[in-house]
PDB file of C-alpha atoms in Angstrom:
ATOM      1  CA  UNK A 155    -129.762  57.077-125.153  1.00 90.00           C
ATOM      2  CA  UNK A 156    -132.175  56.471-128.000  1.00 93.00           C
ATOM      3  CA  UNK A 157    -135.925  56.080-128.324  1.00 93.00           C
ATOM      4  CA  UNK A 158    -137.297  53.061-130.193  1.00 95.00           C
ATOM      5  CA  UNK A 159    -137.956  55.332-133.182  1.00 95.00           C
ATOM      6  CA  UNK A 160    -134.328  56.473-133.172  1.00 95.00           C
ATOM      7  CA  UNK A 161    -133.153  52.867-132.772  1.00 95.00           C
ATOM      8  CA  UNK A 162    -135.324  51.951-135.743  1.00 95.00           C
ATOM      9  CA  UNK A 163    -133.810  54.730-137.844  1.00 94.00           C
ATOM     10  CA  UNK A 164    -130.240  53.834-136.859  1.00 93.00           C
ATOM     11  CA  UNK A 165    -130.625  50.121-137.569  1.00 93.00           C
ATOM     12  CA  UNK A 166    -133.177  50.310-140.411  1.00 93.00           C
ATOM     13  CA  UNK A 167    -135.285  47.762-138.534  1.00 93.00           C
ATOM     14  CA  UNK A 168    -138.970  48.396-138.081  1.00 95.00           C
ATOM     15  CA  UNK A 169    -140.250  49.266-134.623  1.00 95.00           C
ATOM     16  CA  UNK A 170    -142.335  46.083-134.697  1.00 96.00           C
ATOM     17  CA  UNK A 171    -139.225  44.012-135.480  1.00 95.00           C
ATOM     18  CA  UNK A 172    -137.324  45.569-132.585  1.00 95.00           C
ATOM     19  CA  UNK A 173    -140.228  44.820-130.243  1.00 95.00           C
ATOM     20  CA  UNK A 174    -140.370  41.246-131.577  1.00 95.00           C
ATOM     21  CA  UNK A 175    -136.651  40.754-130.990  1.00 94.00           C
ATOM     22  CA  UNK A 176    -137.109  41.957-127.428  1.00 94.00           C
ATOM     23  CA  UNK A 177    -139.996  39.517-126.844  1.00 93.00           C
ATOM     24  CA  UNK A 178    -137.934  36.714-128.423  1.00 91.00           C
ATOM     25  CA  UNK A 179    -135.183  37.300-125.867  1.00 89.00           C
ATOM     26  CA  UNK A 180    -132.641  38.771-128.275  1.00 91.00           C
ATOM     27  CA  UNK A 181    -132.698  42.103-126.425  1.00 91.00           C
ATOM     28  CA  UNK A 182    -133.008  41.039-122.803  1.00 86.00           C
ATOM     29  CA  UNK A 183    -131.824  44.176-121.013  1.00 86.00           C
ATOM     30  CA  UNK A 184    -133.667  47.066-122.629  1.00 92.00           C
ATOM     31  CA  UNK A 185    -134.162  49.834-120.094  1.00 93.00           C
ATOM     32  CA  UNK A 186    -137.513  51.537-119.672  1.00 93.00           C
ATOM     33  CA  UNK A 187    -138.421  55.000-118.528  1.00 92.00           C
ATOM     34  CA  UNK A 188    -140.998  55.451-115.736  1.00 93.00           C
ATOM     35  CA  UNK A 189    -143.663  55.903-118.430  1.00 93.00           C
ATOM     36  CA  UNK A 190    -142.758  52.464-119.886  1.00 90.00           C
ATOM     37  CA  UNK A 191    -141.030  53.736-123.027  1.00 92.00           C
ATOM     38  CA  UNK A 192    -137.966  51.790-124.105  1.00 93.00           C
ATOM     39  CA  UNK A 193    -134.563  53.455-123.956  1.00 95.00           C
ATOM     40  CA  UNK A 194    -131.761  52.053-126.105  1.00 95.00           C
ATOM     41  CA  UNK A 195    -128.106  52.448-125.200  1.00 94.00           C
ATOM     42  CA  UNK A 196    -125.325  52.460-127.799  1.00 93.00           C
ATOM     43  CA  UNK A 197    -124.589  48.850-126.799  1.00 89.00           C
ATOM     44  CA  UNK A 198    -128.223  47.948-127.615  1.00 92.00           C
ATOM     45  CA  UNK A 199    -127.870  49.537-131.052  1.00 94.00           C
ATOM     46  CA  UNK A 200    -124.683  47.548-131.608  1.00 90.00           C
ATOM     47  CA  UNK A 201    -126.512  44.370-130.577  1.00 90.00           C
ATOM     48  CA  UNK A 202    -129.348  45.141-133.012  1.00 93.00           C
ATOM     49  CA  UNK A 203    -126.813  45.671-135.798  1.00 92.00           C
ATOM     50  CA  UNK A 204    -125.193  42.333-134.940  1.00 88.00           C
ATOM     51  CA  UNK A 205    -128.591  40.620-135.015  1.00 92.00           C
ATOM     52  CA  UNK A 206    -129.302  42.207-138.397  1.00 92.00           C
ATOM     53  CA  UNK A 207    -125.968  41.008-139.760  1.00 87.00           C
ATOM     54  CA  UNK A 208    -126.573  37.479-138.487  1.00 86.00           C
ATOM     55  CA  UNK A 209    -130.067  37.451-139.999  1.00 88.00           C
ATOM     56  CA  UNK A 210    -128.666  38.627-143.341  1.00 85.00           C
ATOM     57  CA  UNK A 211    -126.250  35.693-143.112  1.00 82.00           C
ATOM     58  CA  UNK A 212    -129.331  33.416-142.950  1.00 81.00           C
ATOM     59  CA  UNK A 213    -129.008  32.432-139.300  1.00 85.00           C
ATOM     60  CA  UNK A 214    -132.288  31.560-137.649  1.00 88.00           C
ATOM     61  CA  UNK A 215    -133.444  33.572-134.650  1.00 90.00           C
ATOM     62  CA  UNK A 216    -132.736  30.510-132.493  1.00 89.00           C
ATOM     63  CA  UNK A 217    -129.138  30.418-133.757  1.00 86.00           C
ATOM     64  CA  UNK A 218    -128.758  34.158-133.237  1.00 88.00           C
ATOM     65  CA  UNK A 219    -130.071  33.838-129.681  1.00 88.00           C
ATOM     66  CA  UNK A 220    -127.713  30.949-128.966  1.00 83.00           C
ATOM     67  CA  UNK A 221    -124.683  32.930-130.133  1.00 82.00           C
ATOM     68  CA  UNK A 222    -125.763  36.034-128.231  1.00 84.00           C
ATOM     69  CA  UNK A 223    -126.429  34.050-125.043  1.00 79.00           C
ATOM     70  CA  UNK A 224    -123.002  32.444-125.238  1.00 78.00           C
ATOM     71  CA  UNK A 225    -121.387  35.794-125.996  1.00 74.00           C
ATOM     72  CA  UNK A 226    -122.885  37.186-122.781  1.00 74.00           C
ATOM     73  CA  UNK A 227    -121.075  34.614-120.659  1.00 74.00           C
ATOM     74  CA  UNK A 228    -117.899  33.678-122.521  1.00 72.00           C
ATOM     75  CA  UNK A 229    -115.768  34.049-125.587  1.00 75.00           C
ATOM     76  CA  UNK A 230    -116.405  32.053-128.720  1.00 74.00           C
ATOM     77  CA  UNK A 231    -115.795  28.372-128.172  1.00 78.00           C
ATOM     78  CA  UNK A 232    -113.933  26.261-130.743  1.00 84.00           C
ATOM     79  CA  UNK A 233    -117.299  24.724-131.669  1.00 81.00           C
ATOM     80  CA  UNK A 234    -118.795  28.155-132.302  1.00 79.00           C
ATOM     81  CA  UNK A 235    -115.839  29.148-134.435  1.00 83.00           C
ATOM     82  CA  UNK A 236    -116.157  25.940-136.456  1.00 87.00           C
ATOM     83  CA  UNK A 237    -119.876  26.510-136.897  1.00 81.00           C
ATOM     84  CA  UNK A 238    -119.373  30.112-138.002  1.00 81.00           C
ATOM     85  CA  UNK A 239    -116.655  29.074-140.468  1.00 88.00           C
ATOM     86  CA  UNK A 240    -119.028  26.500-141.944  1.00 87.00           C
ATOM     87  CA  UNK A 241    -121.724  29.120-142.179  1.00 84.00           C
ATOM     88  CA  UNK A 242    -119.255  31.514-143.805  1.00 87.00           C
ATOM     89  CA  UNK A 243    -118.574  28.924-146.518  1.00 90.00           C
ATOM     90  CA  UNK A 244    -122.314  28.528-147.072  1.00 87.00           C
ATOM     91  CA  UNK A 245    -122.670  32.297-147.513  1.00 86.00           C
ATOM     92  CA  UNK A 246    -119.715  32.375-149.923  1.00 90.00           C
ATOM     93  CA  UNK A 247    -121.372  29.628-151.970  1.00 91.00           C
ATOM     94  CA  UNK A 248    -124.613  31.622-152.073  1.00 89.00           C
ATOM     95  CA  UNK A 249    -122.657  34.667-153.226  1.00 91.00           C
ATOM     96  CA  UNK A 250    -121.090  32.633-156.033  1.00 93.00           C
ATOM     97  CA  UNK A 251    -124.517  31.413-157.121  1.00 93.00           C
ATOM     98  CA  UNK A 252    -125.887  34.957-157.072  1.00 92.00           C
ATOM     99  CA  UNK A 253    -122.927  36.188-159.120  1.00 94.00           C
ATOM    100  CA  UNK A 254    -123.765  33.532-161.725  1.00 95.00           C
ATOM    101  CA  UNK A 255    -127.328  34.867-161.871  1.00 94.00           C
ATOM    102  CA  UNK A 256    -126.066  38.452-162.238  1.00 95.00           C
ATOM    103  CA  UNK A 257    -123.693  37.406-165.026  1.00 94.00           C
ATOM    104  CA  UNK A 258    -126.571  35.676-166.834  1.00 93.00           C
ATOM    105  CA  UNK A 259    -128.787  38.762-166.536  1.00 92.00           C
ATOM    106  CA  UNK A 260    -125.979  41.005-167.813  1.00 92.00           C
ATOM    107  CA  UNK A 261    -125.425  38.659-170.764  1.00 91.00           C
ATOM    108  CA  UNK A 262    -129.124  38.675-171.663  1.00 90.00           C
ATOM    109  CA  UNK A 263    -129.327  42.453-171.416  1.00 90.00           C
ATOM    110  CA  UNK A 264    -126.259  42.782-173.656  1.00 89.00           C
ATOM    111  CA  UNK A 265    -127.817  40.379-176.201  1.00 85.00           C
ATOM    112  CA  UNK A 266    -131.108  42.247-176.048  1.00 82.00           C
ATOM    113  CA  UNK A 267    -133.122  39.041-175.879  1.00 80.00           C
ATOM    114  CA  UNK A 268    -134.019  36.431-173.310  1.00 76.00           C
ATOM    115  CA  UNK A 269    -134.163  33.517-175.742  1.00 76.00           C
ATOM    116  CA  UNK A 270    -132.080  32.922-178.826  1.00 72.00           C
ATOM    117  CA  UNK A 271    -134.165  32.752-182.001  1.00 69.00           C
ATOM    118  CA  UNK A 272    -134.433  29.360-183.675  1.00 68.00           C
ATOM    119  CA  UNK A 273    -132.939  29.262-187.120  1.00 63.00           C
TER     120      UNK A 273
END
């Protein structure tokens, strides 16, 4: 079992973010000690890491909650799989765009100038 501080360290999420996720319904079953302090189980840490991954993939909190709620009651539906595959393609496109930006930056650094001089 982990304290909220330990959960924060393990997930690299702030304590405030973890509390917010709980209030938003993303962490519905967090246990509490008699003194009211939260206690996180390994499954809660895994859930936080999943939430973090989904957020990094640009899913909204509402989308994350929807997927987590469905996951609690059933396996992924064909619609969910289709949606996630579409989202995966969106992320791949973003990665391609970011690679283009990185290539441009590398080129400019190699040239030693941001703008070519006019002749």
